Phi, psi and omega in degrees: 000122180280151181305323181291325176292315178303317186292344181282346188256142168278182184295320179297318179294319178295319179299322179294318178298319180293315180298322181279003178060028173281340179207150180269160176301319179300318179295319179295317180294323176299317179295320180295316178299317178297321180294315178298314181294334179286322186262336188295327178303330177272318190274333180054062186247355189242131175255341176207132183102188359290136183280154180296326176235136177292157173298149183306139177206168181274107181296346178263004181289176182308319180251033189319106176091357183291133181294149189207165174217155178251136167295139185280052182195143174073293178287153169208149175253142183307126175082356182259119183298138176248138186247345175062017179071018187231147174294335180303327183282349182058230180284357176112165179243125179261123177272151182278359184217160171284151161287164181301319181295322177298318177302321181287323175299318178298315181296329178286351178092010182283124182266101184286123183248348187197164168250141186249160185291151174214151170295167184303120182052028176059028186254061178192157177266005169229183182230082181222057182290150175301326184298326188230352181085185187280128166274134191250150182283128182291341178283329177201104186295355173273358184252160179291146173276357187077177180196171010267358181267044187292320181296315177300317184297315185289329177293322178289316181296322181280005177070019177279334175222150178279334177200163181203157179292149178206160176232165186209108176250345177204010182135011192288352165268314188285325180298306178291335173298317179295315184292335187243005175075045184236172171268122181227107180257125164266114182287170174299150175303125180092352180291320179244124187289146180253352187289180004269356187278344179214155178252323181225085178305133180055043180053033178100351179284333189273148177215157176234147172192240184197175176240138183223170175262340183233154178292325181295325175294320178301314181295315182294320179295321178295320174301322185289330190241354185282164177112153185289157174248156179305131178086002179302142182293323180230145173235122185259173183299136177291153174295155181292331183203165174305144184295330178294338177283350174284338180293120181085353178286137176282114182282000184083185180276109185263154175265114185237121173274146178234136183212128183237000178269132183296134177293341177279347185088357180282169182288150173242127182302140183301319181292329176294313178300320179296321180295319179293318178299320179296319177296321177298319178296320178296317178297321174300316180295336177278359176104002180275156178263113185245128178215149179293132175185164182204148167298152179246124176205164183271110185296316183296319177294326179296315177297315180300327179284325179293326186302307179293327179298310180294317186290320177296316179298318180297315179299317179300314181295317180295315182294323178294318179293316180298320179294320181294325183267343186070029182243118179293134176284144180186186184295343178280343182227006176227147176288159191300314181288327176299312181296316181296318180291324178293318178297320175296316182300325179292339182265355184287120177287158181302324181295324178290319177296318178298320179295322178296316178295329177294321177296315179296326175296318178297318178298316180299320179296320179296318180290321177300320177295320177303319183284358170286343178258347183224154175269328182215158172235128182253124180217172163296158167277312176236152180289336186228158168298173181310131184280158170300150177303144176093356183292329178246090185264103181287351179259022180274104184288351180281348185268131172283165176306316180295320179294321179294316179296318179297317179295317183295310182287335176294325179290324184240050191292343182273345187266319191291342179305323187273351166285324178291318181284333186084354181284162182282149176211145184227139173256132180237142182278076188260352181227162181214137176289166179293341176268001174096013177272145182287149175233121178274142175243131185258136170242130177240151184226166174296163181310134174075008185254047172301330182302314179295319178302315183292320179299316181287322177300321178295321176300315181292325178297323177288318184282329184228064189297151182228348189292343178284348182275129182234132182290167181302315177264116186209166179263011184273350180087017176213000000 
């Protein structure tokens, strides 16, 4: 299998070819390695690999033999060093066991060939850590890949991989999905297990899943990995049917709110607003009822509540890593905003953290009430098209923790709300700037309703197809 032939298929298509014995797993993996090696010198998306042999997986699984990569954060495979995007980790820390999600990826048949770049401790909306340098956007290498799952995103967008692991604490699946023209679903809190090392990543704000090029891959991957694990703190409602059965299902006439003004009060690019409006018109044409409306919440209080939650989590992670390695954290091995936020996080009293979580609960209740009147909310994913590299500099020592959080959430003001609510949200590549850069459009749903998101996403994929679009840097040979 030649790399250009390999690059034309999504994960579902590759799995079918392997099952039908039209191509062997070895041939597919050889093509994937060649594809990664072809694009990575420009994109800088890989921190380890591609390895000569994929990590062990079940060749009879749903995606038996399909190439895959792990974001170098949160998830870990037994014996494989994790670096967390930071110089503090040195050559990495190898855990003696898989996380639950890694076990499920193996069972699904995904053959992990590499680890992908992330900003330091995944605390940025781009992927430019001091430890590894800038990961570049395949549509325009002078632009940001988004973050924090930027490395995974650019390999999938450049057709080097059909799908890859990603995490999302404030938009880190959806932001790079928007920047790179991909499908990026943040599942409901508790839909995909995070254990056994943690029960509530980021006090419940964090989620793990993946990035794909097609809605059918997104649905199939969710079927493969969803469901509770033994000892999970929370168990949520099961889906009504397998997610792949949502593809092509008529969801009925839905009530969809549309909102294009940034909750932060910042500007929204005209082409971004136009893309959301165009998606709204298509949804109207599909029979849905679309009207302008938005949840109401206090943005400044929301930012203030996120700061202690993120900073306490960051301090915990840094201190645990430093203790394991015997390496003191400091300015020689941490970026300036990381260090400042960690120092702040160590000073946060329990009462302040509790008050912050109470604010997020109030926001979640307001959004939950909003969804009693609507089935979905349509917004931009990002206020702007992919930014030039360097716009979000986590090593800027002039920024206080509050200033860094405000800057970060201001850039991605449409995404973090749904980390607070725990409800699912998906970014779809439904718009394009006149210069050819992708624009993501976000759909959010009430808690546990990934099924409706996937059904409507499939409708939009048919009405506004995107898979024919290939970025400038690609593994297709053109």
